[in-house]
mmCIF file of C-alpha atoms in Angstrom:
data_model
loop_
_atom_site.group_PDB
_atom_site.id
_atom_site.type_symbol
_atom_site.label_atom_id
_atom_site.label_comp_id
_atom_site.label_asym_id
_atom_site.label_seq_id
_atom_site.Cartn_x
_atom_site.Cartn_y
_atom_site.Cartn_z
ATOM 1 C CA MET S 1 -48.607 34.283 187.651
ATOM 2 C CA THR S 2 -49.234 38.207 187.144
ATOM 3 C CA GLY S 3 -51.111 39.434 184.413
ATOM 4 C CA MET S 4 -47.429 41.256 182.995
ATOM 5 C CA GLY S 5 -46.037 37.683 183.322
ATOM 6 C CA LEU S 6 -48.680 36.203 181.169
ATOM 7 C CA ALA S 7 -48.535 38.829 178.369
ATOM 8 C CA ALA S 8 -45.002 38.510 178.635
ATOM 9 C CA MET S 9 -44.855 35.026 178.320
ATOM 10 C CA ALA S 10 -47.635 34.995 175.255
ATOM 11 C CA GLY S 11 -45.684 37.601 173.791
ATOM 12 C CA VAL S 12 -42.133 35.529 173.551
ATOM 13 C CA GLN S 13 -44.052 32.428 172.732
ATOM 14 C CA ALA S 14 -45.789 34.741 169.412
ATOM 15 C CA GLN S 15 -41.712 35.351 168.547
ATOM 16 C CA SER S 16 -41.429 31.344 168.269
ATOM 17 C CA SER S 17 -41.652 28.495 166.248
ATOM 18 C CA VAL S 18 -40.651 25.580 166.117
ATOM 19 C CA THR S 19 -41.839 22.573 163.641
ATOM 20 C CA VAL S 20 -41.523 18.820 163.039
ATOM 21 C CA TYR S 21 -40.792 17.146 159.780
ATOM 22 C CA GLY S 22 -39.189 13.825 158.597
ATOM 23 C CA ILE S 23 -39.591 11.411 155.620
ATOM 24 C CA ILE S 24 -39.994 7.363 155.843
ATOM 25 C CA ASP S 25 -38.812 6.040 152.866
ATOM 26 C CA THR S 26 -39.232 2.425 152.384
ATOM 27 C CA SER S 27 -38.768 0.106 148.747
ATOM 28 C CA LEU S 28 -38.407 -3.500 147.480
ATOM 29 C CA THR S 29 -34.851 -3.441 146.190
ATOM 30 C CA TYR S 30 -33.331 -5.868 143.743
ATOM 31 C CA THR S 31 -29.166 -5.746 143.697
ATOM 32 C CA SER S 32 -28.110 -8.540 141.027
ATOM 33 C CA LYS S 33 -24.892 -9.257 142.589
ATOM 34 C CA VAL S 34 -23.792 -9.165 146.174
ATOM 35 C CA GLY S 35 -21.554 -10.291 148.235
ATOM 36 C CA ALA S 36 -18.226 -12.784 147.983
ATOM 37 C CA GLY S 37 -20.583 -15.195 145.377
ATOM 38 C CA ASN S 38 -21.851 -12.266 143.368
ATOM 39 C CA GLY S 39 -25.585 -14.143 144.463
ATOM 40 C CA SER S 40 -28.644 -12.022 143.868
ATOM 41 C CA ARG S 41 -30.005 -9.813 146.564
ATOM 42 C CA LEU S 42 -33.908 -9.268 146.951
ATOM 43 C CA SER S 43 -34.610 -6.573 150.272
ATOM 44 C CA ILE S 44 -37.131 -4.112 152.289
ATOM 45 C CA ASP S 45 -34.152 -1.151 151.962
ATOM 46 C CA SER S 46 -34.803 2.141 153.797
ATOM 47 C CA GLY S 47 -33.915 5.871 152.214
ATOM 48 C CA ASP S 48 -32.710 4.073 148.728
ATOM 49 C CA LEU S 49 -34.538 7.873 147.395
ATOM 50 C CA ALA S 50 -34.309 10.273 150.459
ATOM 51 C CA THR S 51 -32.725 9.127 153.201
ATOM 52 C CA SER S 52 -35.744 8.558 156.537
ATOM 53 C CA ARG S 53 -35.279 10.725 158.941
ATOM 54 C CA VAL S 54 -36.840 12.918 161.272
ATOM 55 C CA GLY S 55 -36.061 17.102 162.589
ATOM 56 C CA PHE S 56 -36.973 19.283 164.647
ATOM 57 C CA LYS S 57 -36.434 23.307 164.064
ATOM 58 C CA GLY S 58 -37.209 26.118 165.156
ATOM 59 C CA MET S 59 -36.870 29.809 165.108
ATOM 60 C CA GLU S 60 -37.110 32.935 167.927
ATOM 61 C CA ASP S 61 -37.477 36.756 166.324
ATOM 62 C CA LEU S 62 -34.260 38.630 168.590
ATOM 63 C CA GLY S 63 -35.585 42.467 166.842
ATOM 64 C CA GLY S 64 -34.562 44.470 165.456
ATOM 65 C CA GLY S 65 -34.325 41.699 162.623
ATOM 66 C CA LEU S 66 -32.119 38.802 164.415
ATOM 67 C CA SER S 67 -33.007 35.583 164.751
ATOM 68 C CA ALA S 68 -32.085 32.754 167.348
ATOM 69 C CA LEU S 69 -32.114 29.166 165.589
ATOM 70 C CA PHE S 70 -31.955 25.519 166.050
ATOM 71 C CA HIS S 71 -31.950 22.813 163.617
ATOM 72 C CA LEU S 72 -31.682 18.970 164.788
ATOM 73 C CA GLU S 73 -32.154 15.990 162.642
ATOM 74 C CA ASN S 74 -31.906 12.305 163.154
ATOM 75 C CA GLY S 75 -31.432 9.740 160.481
ATOM 76 C CA PHE S 76 -33.078 6.381 161.033
ATOM 77 C CA ASN S 77 -33.689 2.773 159.254
ATOM 78 C CA ALA S 78 -37.279 2.471 158.327
ATOM 79 C CA ASP S 79 -37.061 -0.656 157.603
ATOM 80 C CA ASN S 80 -35.751 -2.080 161.282
ATOM 81 C CA GLY S 81 -36.595 0.843 163.216
ATOM 82 C CA SER S 82 -32.867 1.728 164.034
ATOM 83 C CA LEU S 83 -30.919 4.980 164.344
ATOM 84 C CA GLY S 84 -28.844 5.614 160.850
ATOM 85 C CA THR S 85 -25.438 6.290 163.220
ATOM 86 C CA ALA S 86 -25.079 3.988 165.720
ATOM 87 C CA ASP S 87 -25.199 6.262 168.657
ATOM 88 C CA THR S 88 -25.599 9.304 167.616
ATOM 89 C CA LEU S 89 -28.766 10.774 167.632
ATOM 90 C CA PHE S 90 -28.939 13.760 165.890
ATOM 91 C CA ASP S 91 -26.361 12.378 163.020
ATOM 92 C CA ARG S 92 -27.581 14.734 160.622
ATOM 93 C CA LYS S 93 -27.513 18.096 161.727
ATOM 94 C CA SER S 94 -27.219 19.317 164.987
ATOM 95 C CA VAL S 95 -26.739 22.995 165.393
ATOM 96 C CA VAL S 96 -27.992 26.546 166.985
ATOM 97 C CA GLY S 97 -27.343 29.923 165.334
ATOM 98 C CA LEU S 98 -27.912 33.538 164.439
ATOM 99 C CA SER S 99 -29.987 34.908 161.538
ATOM 100 C CA GLY S 100 -30.313 38.290 160.567
ATOM 101 C CA SER S 101 -29.377 40.040 157.159
ATOM 102 C CA PHE S 102 -26.366 39.785 157.853
ATOM 103 C CA GLY S 103 -26.436 36.468 156.459
ATOM 104 C CA THR S 104 -26.728 33.066 158.604
ATOM 105 C CA VAL S 105 -24.364 31.267 160.817
ATOM 106 C CA THR S 106 -24.533 28.497 162.552
ATOM 107 C CA ILE S 107 -22.253 25.902 164.767
ATOM 108 C CA GLY S 108 -22.711 22.279 165.567
ATOM 109 C CA ARG S 109 -22.528 18.818 163.511
ATOM 110 C CA GLN S 110 -23.539 19.869 159.578
ATOM 111 C CA THR S 111 -22.724 19.320 155.669
ATOM 112 C CA ASP S 112 -20.489 21.829 153.997
ATOM 113 C CA TYR S 113 -22.657 23.819 150.526
ATOM 114 C CA LEU S 114 -21.276 21.004 148.365
ATOM 115 C CA GLU S 115 -23.781 18.758 149.316
ATOM 116 C CA ASP S 116 -26.137 22.073 148.401
ATOM 117 C CA ILE S 117 -25.144 21.917 145.213
ATOM 118 C CA GLY S 118 -25.394 18.019 145.281
ATOM 119 C CA SER S 119 -28.940 18.262 145.619
ATOM 120 C CA ARG S 120 -29.385 21.020 142.549
ATOM 121 C CA TYR S 121 -26.785 19.942 140.064
ATOM 122 C CA THR S 122 -26.189 16.384 140.214
ATOM 123 C CA SER S 123 -28.120 13.084 140.333
ATOM 124 C CA ALA S 124 -28.455 12.908 143.888
ATOM 125 C CA GLN S 125 -31.604 14.804 143.310
ATOM 126 C CA ALA S 126 -33.769 12.901 141.343
ATOM 127 C CA PHE S 127 -31.803 9.332 142.105
ATOM 128 C CA GLY S 128 -31.147 10.056 146.111
ATOM 129 C CA GLY S 129 -27.818 10.589 147.308
ATOM 130 C CA ASN S 130 -27.542 6.638 148.506
ATOM 131 C CA GLY S 131 -28.351 5.389 145.354
ATOM 132 C CA VAL S 132 -25.241 7.303 143.921
ATOM 133 C CA LYS S 133 -22.177 7.377 146.234
ATOM 134 C CA GLY S 134 -21.060 4.432 144.864
ATOM 135 C CA GLY S 135 -20.724 6.868 141.434
ATOM 136 C CA HIS S 136 -19.606 10.045 143.373
ATOM 137 C CA PHE S 137 -15.894 8.726 144.361
ATOM 138 C CA ASN S 138 -17.722 6.838 147.322
ATOM 139 C CA ASN S 139 -18.724 10.560 148.039
ATOM 140 C CA LEU S 140 -15.392 11.739 148.736
ATOM 141 C CA ASP S 141 -16.492 14.883 146.234
ATOM 142 C CA ARG S 142 -19.062 15.100 149.290
ATOM 143 C CA THR S 143 -21.776 16.065 146.640
ATOM 144 C CA ALA S 144 -24.386 13.519 147.404
ATOM 145 C CA GLY S 145 -24.866 13.146 151.047
ATOM 146 C CA GLY S 146 -24.486 12.430 154.105
ATOM 147 C CA ALA S 147 -20.750 13.780 154.755
ATOM 148 C CA ARG S 148 -20.905 15.782 158.374
ATOM 149 C CA THR S 149 -18.281 17.650 160.283
ATOM 150 C CA SER S 150 -18.799 18.233 163.877
ATOM 151 C CA ASN S 151 -17.358 20.509 165.244
ATOM 152 C CA SER S 152 -17.822 23.104 162.966
ATOM 153 C CA VAL S 153 -19.041 26.516 162.032
ATOM 154 C CA ARG S 154 -20.831 27.305 158.938
ATOM 155 C CA TYR S 155 -21.384 31.440 157.424
ATOM 156 C CA ASP S 156 -23.946 31.576 154.727
ATOM 157 C CA THR S 157 -24.372 34.758 153.255
ATOM 158 C CA ALA S 158 -27.731 36.710 152.591
ATOM 159 C CA LYS S 159 -28.858 36.677 149.260
ATOM 160 C CA LEU S 160 -28.267 39.280 147.207
ATOM 161 C CA SER S 161 -29.092 39.738 142.442
ATOM 162 C CA GLY S 162 -29.550 36.012 142.645
ATOM 163 C CA PHE S 163 -25.652 35.324 144.879
ATOM 164 C CA THR S 164 -25.106 33.523 148.197
ATOM 165 C CA GLY S 165 -21.725 32.837 149.547
ATOM 166 C CA SER S 166 -20.363 30.449 152.040
ATOM 167 C CA LEU S 167 -17.830 29.758 154.195
ATOM 168 C CA PHE S 168 -17.389 26.661 156.488
ATOM 169 C CA TYR S 169 -14.458 25.542 159.004
ATOM 170 C CA GLY S 170 -14.512 22.598 161.336
ATOM 171 C CA PHE S 171 -11.866 22.045 164.425
ATOM 172 C CA GLY S 172 -10.141 19.584 164.649
ATOM 173 C CA GLU S 173 -10.088 20.170 168.394
ATOM 174 C CA VAL S 174 -6.402 17.700 169.331
ATOM 175 C CA ALA S 175 -4.134 20.150 172.193
ATOM 176 C CA GLY S 176 -1.147 21.732 170.579
ATOM 177 C CA LYS S 177 -1.763 20.896 167.255
ATOM 178 C CA THR S 178 -4.503 23.203 165.416
ATOM 179 C CA SER S 179 -3.963 22.183 162.285
ATOM 180 C CA ALA S 180 -5.049 18.833 162.977
ATOM 181 C CA GLY S 181 -8.409 17.169 161.737
ATOM 182 C CA GLN S 182 -9.576 20.730 160.380
ATOM 183 C CA ALA S 183 -11.255 21.751 157.810
ATOM 184 C CA PHE S 184 -12.592 24.405 155.761
ATOM 185 C CA GLY S 185 -14.470 24.927 152.704
ATOM 186 C CA VAL S 186 -15.672 27.479 150.613
ATOM 187 C CA ALA S 187 -18.571 28.045 148.303
ATOM 188 C CA ALA S 188 -21.112 30.741 145.769
ATOM 189 C CA ASN S 189 -23.978 29.799 143.896
ATOM 190 C CA TYR S 190 -26.281 31.939 141.698
ATOM 191 C CA ALA S 191 -29.819 31.453 140.627
ATOM 192 C CA ALA S 192 -32.008 33.496 138.663
ATOM 193 C CA GLY S 193 -35.612 31.979 136.953
ATOM 194 C CA ALA S 194 -34.862 28.790 134.980
ATOM 195 C CA PHE S 195 -31.177 28.859 135.335
ATOM 196 C CA GLY S 196 -28.637 28.401 138.681
ATOM 197 C CA MET S 197 -24.851 27.500 138.918
ATOM 198 C CA GLY S 198 -22.614 26.979 141.813
ATOM 199 C CA ALA S 199 -19.307 26.171 142.819
ATOM 200 C CA GLY S 200 -17.870 24.672 146.345
ATOM 201 C CA TYR S 201 -13.813 23.925 147.790
ATOM 202 C CA TYR S 202 -13.730 21.425 151.041
ATOM 203 C CA GLN S 203 -10.182 20.543 152.564
ATOM 204 C CA SER S 204 -9.596 18.586 155.497
ATOM 205 C CA LYS S 205 -7.106 17.120 157.203
ATOM 206 C CA LEU S 206 -5.316 13.921 158.912
ATOM 207 C CA ALA S 207 -6.095 13.784 162.731
ATOM 208 C CA ALA S 208 -3.735 11.659 163.775
ATOM 209 C CA ASP S 209 -0.268 10.465 162.111
ATOM 210 C CA ALA S 210 -1.194 7.663 159.315
ATOM 211 C CA LEU S 211 2.756 7.250 158.686
ATOM 212 C CA PRO S 212 4.635 8.323 156.053
ATOM 213 C CA ALA S 213 1.518 10.736 156.253
ATOM 214 C CA ARG S 214 1.969 13.453 159.318
ATOM 215 C CA ALA S 215 -1.546 14.815 161.604
ATOM 216 C CA GLY S 216 -2.396 18.221 159.881
ATOM 217 C CA GLU S 217 -1.567 17.245 156.419
ATOM 218 C CA PRO S 218 -4.258 17.494 153.834
ATOM 219 C CA ASN S 219 -6.349 14.329 153.518
ATOM 220 C CA LEU S 220 -8.445 15.505 151.076
ATOM 221 C CA LYS S 221 -8.845 18.206 148.630
ATOM 222 C CA THR S 222 -12.591 18.732 147.019
ATOM 223 C CA PHE S 223 -13.692 20.811 143.893
ATOM 224 C CA THR S 224 -17.521 20.406 142.403
ATOM 225 C CA ILE S 225 -19.071 22.628 140.179
ATOM 226 C CA GLY S 226 -22.178 22.144 138.868
ATOM 227 C CA THR S 227 -25.109 24.226 136.475
ATOM 228 C CA SER S 228 -28.870 23.698 135.656
ATOM 229 C CA TYR S 229 -31.395 24.919 133.248
ATOM 230 C CA GLN S 230 -35.400 24.244 133.037
ATOM 231 C CA PHE S 231 -36.666 24.004 129.664
ATOM 232 C CA GLY S 232 -40.477 24.074 129.787
ATOM 233 C CA PRO S 233 -41.036 20.889 131.185
ATOM 234 C CA ALA S 234 -37.502 19.414 131.646
ATOM 235 C CA LYS S 235 -34.663 20.057 134.001
ATOM 236 C CA LEU S 236 -31.395 19.573 132.471
ATOM 237 C CA TYR S 237 -28.042 19.478 134.886
ATOM 238 C CA ALA S 238 -24.385 18.773 134.930
ATOM 239 C CA ALA S 239 -21.448 18.142 137.346
ATOM 240 C CA TRP S 240 -18.564 17.936 137.655
ATOM 241 C CA SER S 241 -16.332 17.090 140.130
ATOM 242 C CA GLN S 242 -12.516 17.081 141.200
ATOM 243 C CA SER S 243 -11.247 15.066 144.721
ATOM 244 C CA ARG S 244 -7.709 14.305 145.592
ATOM 245 C CA GLN S 245 -5.949 12.461 148.409
ATOM 246 C CA PRO S 246 -2.809 13.662 148.859
ATOM 247 C CA THR S 247 -1.862 11.375 151.479
ATOM 248 C CA ALA S 248 -3.475 8.218 149.833
ATOM 249 C CA PRO S 249 -0.306 5.851 150.539
ATOM 250 C CA ALA S 250 0.650 3.349 147.077
ATOM 251 C CA VAL S 251 -1.114 0.550 146.629
ATOM 252 C CA SER S 252 0.683 -2.592 146.691
ATOM 253 C CA SER S 253 -1.523 -5.102 145.367
ATOM 254 C CA THR S 254 -1.681 -6.100 141.300
ATOM 255 C CA GLY S 255 -4.856 -6.714 141.706
ATOM 256 C CA LEU S 256 -8.566 -5.465 141.620
ATOM 257 C CA VAL S 257 -8.562 -2.374 144.580
ATOM 258 C CA ASN S 258 -11.498 -0.180 146.340
ATOM 259 C CA ILE S 259 -11.820 3.231 144.195
ATOM 260 C CA THR S 260 -11.351 5.179 146.949
ATOM 261 C CA THR S 261 -7.578 4.064 147.331
ATOM 262 C CA ALA S 262 -7.543 6.675 144.065
ATOM 263 C CA THR S 263 -5.087 9.368 144.817
ATOM 264 C CA LYS S 264 -7.372 11.379 141.853
ATOM 265 C CA ALA S 265 -10.844 10.826 140.681
ATOM 266 C CA ASN S 266 -12.601 13.192 138.228
ATOM 267 C CA VAL S 267 -16.528 13.009 138.051
ATOM 268 C CA PHE S 268 -18.705 13.645 135.011
ATOM 269 C CA ASP S 269 -22.854 14.327 136.287
ATOM 270 C CA ALA S 270 -24.989 15.314 133.723
ATOM 271 C CA GLY S 271 -29.298 14.226 133.541
ATOM 272 C CA VAL S 272 -32.623 15.010 132.961
ATOM 273 C CA SER S 273 -36.591 15.013 134.323
ATOM 274 C CA TYR S 274 -39.204 15.854 132.707
ATOM 275 C CA ALA S 275 -42.424 16.570 133.410
ATOM 276 C CA VAL S 276 -44.789 14.021 131.615
ATOM 277 C CA THR S 277 -47.381 15.867 134.601
ATOM 278 C CA GLY S 278 -47.371 17.436 136.842
ATOM 279 C CA ASN S 279 -47.346 15.119 139.533
ATOM 280 C CA PHE S 280 -45.438 12.152 136.898
ATOM 281 C CA PHE S 281 -41.415 12.389 136.165
ATOM 282 C CA LEU S 282 -39.481 10.796 133.955
ATOM 283 C CA LEU S 283 -35.844 10.313 134.940
ATOM 284 C CA GLY S 284 -32.459 9.806 133.068
ATOM 285 C CA SER S 285 -28.988 10.206 134.527
ATOM 286 C CA VAL S 286 -25.138 8.870 133.678
ATOM 287 C CA ILE S 287 -21.964 9.397 136.163
ATOM 288 C CA LEU S 288 -18.314 8.787 135.248
ATOM 289 C CA ASP S 289 -16.054 8.260 137.628
ATOM 290 C CA ARG S 290 -12.246 8.240 135.889
ATOM 291 C CA ALA S 291 -9.838 7.973 138.563
ATOM 292 C CA ASP S 292 -5.743 7.747 138.926
ATOM 293 C CA VAL S 293 -4.299 4.488 141.542
ATOM 294 C CA LYS S 294 -0.735 4.786 142.175
ATOM 295 C CA ARG S 295 0.741 1.248 143.161
ATOM 296 C CA VAL S 296 3.962 0.289 144.568
ATOM 297 C CA THR S 297 4.133 -2.468 141.894
ATOM 298 C CA ALA S 298 3.226 -3.429 137.877
ATOM 299 C CA GLY S 299 -1.172 -2.904 137.883
ATOM 300 C CA LYS S 300 -3.547 -0.469 136.812
ATOM 301 C CA THR S 301 -3.080 2.718 137.084
ATOM 302 C CA LYS S 302 -6.350 4.187 135.510
ATOM 303 C CA VAL S 303 -9.592 2.985 136.736
ATOM 304 C CA SER S 304 -13.203 4.043 136.193
ATOM 305 C CA THR S 305 -16.981 3.567 137.327
ATOM 306 C CA THR S 306 -19.863 4.223 134.428
ATOM 307 C CA GLN S 307 -23.638 4.426 136.286
ATOM 308 C CA LEU S 308 -26.287 4.678 134.271
ATOM 309 C CA ASN S 309 -29.512 5.351 135.780
ATOM 310 C CA VAL S 310 -33.537 5.848 134.716
ATOM 311 C CA GLY S 311 -36.671 6.309 136.207
ATOM 312 C CA VAL S 312 -39.928 7.358 137.150
ATOM 313 C CA ASP S 313 -41.320 8.927 140.047
ATOM 314 C CA TYR S 314 -45.120 9.946 140.311
ATOM 315 C CA TYR S 315 -46.746 12.179 143.177
ATOM 316 C CA LEU S 316 -49.693 11.115 144.467
ATOM 317 C CA SER S 317 -50.429 14.055 146.162
ATOM 318 C CA LYS S 318 -47.468 17.089 148.095
ATOM 319 C CA ARG S 319 -46.390 14.055 150.206
ATOM 320 C CA THR S 320 -46.660 10.890 148.759
ATOM 321 C CA ASP S 321 -44.869 9.605 145.866
ATOM 322 C CA LEU S 322 -43.951 6.119 144.587
ATOM 323 C CA TYR S 323 -41.384 5.308 142.285
ATOM 324 C CA ALA S 324 -39.076 3.158 140.109
ATOM 325 C CA LEU S 325 -35.990 3.516 139.728
ATOM 326 C CA TYR S 326 -33.261 0.952 137.725
ATOM 327 C CA THR S 327 -29.441 1.549 137.589
ATOM 328 C CA HIS S 328 -26.452 -0.345 135.575
ATOM 329 C CA GLN S 329 -23.555 0.436 137.346
ATOM 330 C CA ARG S 330 -19.900 -1.513 135.999
ATOM 331 C CA ALA S 331 -16.789 -1.017 137.336
ATOM 332 C CA ASN S 332 -13.354 -0.980 134.892
ATOM 333 C CA GLY S 333 -9.654 -2.142 136.763
ATOM 334 C CA VAL S 334 -11.277 -1.928 140.347
ATOM 335 C CA ILE S 335 -13.696 -3.558 142.552
ATOM 336 C CA ASN S 336 -17.461 -2.722 141.206
ATOM 337 C CA PRO S 337 -18.594 -0.114 144.805
ATOM 338 C CA GLY S 338 -21.954 -1.083 144.458
ATOM 339 C CA VAL S 339 -25.091 1.417 143.668
ATOM 340 C CA VAL S 340 -27.370 1.753 147.040
ATOM 341 C CA ASN S 341 -26.253 3.286 150.076
ATOM 342 C CA ALA S 342 -23.175 3.591 151.367
ATOM 343 C CA ALA S 343 -20.865 2.139 148.502
ATOM 344 C CA TYR S 344 -19.480 -1.688 149.182
ATOM 345 C CA SER S 345 -22.109 -1.935 152.022
ATOM 346 C CA SER S 346 -23.699 -3.854 148.853
ATOM 347 C CA SER S 347 -21.217 -4.505 146.036
ATOM 348 C CA PRO S 348 -19.991 -7.517 143.921
ATOM 349 C CA ALA S 349 -17.194 -9.253 145.291
ATOM 350 C CA ASP S 350 -15.033 -8.206 141.323
ATOM 351 C CA ASP S 351 -16.082 -5.779 139.356
ATOM 352 C CA SER S 352 -18.859 -7.337 137.411
ATOM 353 C CA SER S 353 -21.149 -5.555 136.417
ATOM 354 C CA GLN S 354 -24.288 -4.480 139.055
ATOM 355 C CA ASN S 355 -28.013 -3.867 137.922
ATOM 356 C CA VAL S 356 -30.321 -2.341 141.072
ATOM 357 C CA LEU S 357 -34.004 -1.775 140.740
ATOM 358 C CA ARG S 358 -36.085 0.015 143.175
ATOM 359 C CA LEU S 359 -39.370 0.112 143.977
ATOM 360 C CA GLY S 360 -40.698 2.320 146.414
ATOM 361 C CA VAL S 361 -42.657 4.694 148.393
ATOM 362 C CA ARG S 362 -42.023 8.184 149.861
ATOM 363 C CA HIS S 363 -44.009 9.949 152.595
ATOM 364 C CA LYS S 364 -42.755 13.336 153.552
ATOM 365 C CA PHE S 365 -44.264 15.129 156.417
#
């Protein structure tokens, strides 16, 4: 290769960067009531506070203030080494895009802005998305993480006097019916000093007929508004979400059902993170989920869950922390969705209260 060619290659390399990063989060978890017999369970879990993951992200300076970027992220289970989502390598993120003074555009598999709002203004920031999904309408409000859309485009504005905005569109990719499987979202956020506030809306549509509902009809409409304020060592936060499922059928059973069959739910989430020292935090929050179930016959139509969280988080370094978290989850009129990971994956068989204690270590690299 000529000297000029080597110099050109060196110039390109100097303008590009690739970062490898990740989180490994593993805990010893006690769950008071699980499964048909409501027996207690002791387990080694992955991602109870933060989903274990490995990612690659990079950026290339194209000149004139324009950059190309990519972001690939895989979720995995640290307790057994398996993929977080079977047969999907980069289940958490797989995007390519452009960034400049206009903002950032990314294309691929990604979250909408409601997860960003959740990570700033809900209990997900302190107790982990996997520990609050059950309390957040099984994450149908999309604030607890893990709600991703494939074949999507996301645009985030540049920050202007503390304001940022976001637009989101998911392609249904159904031939002959553009609206089938379609999704879209819009959001805005303001952050200045100790104060932050954001709001976002997301809607998705059926990809196929689910009679009497037809493909292209809205199957989820959800809105969240949240805020936070740093009072010295204490960070206070609160959020309200309302989620609607317009095509949810009436429930035929007169007994207990999953709260996710509800046609509407309001979730109220408020909490505090208090820094005792620079590396030791006291945590507390409450999550109220109040939902409406449509029934064919008689039965309870106003149902609810209540989740109480307390904990401590101690940082051994900037990258490694130890945590102890306790959660009490109770249900009224519905099957208790359970606390940890995907709702109902380790839940009681009825509306019994569930207590969960998590002792874990998290390392970031």
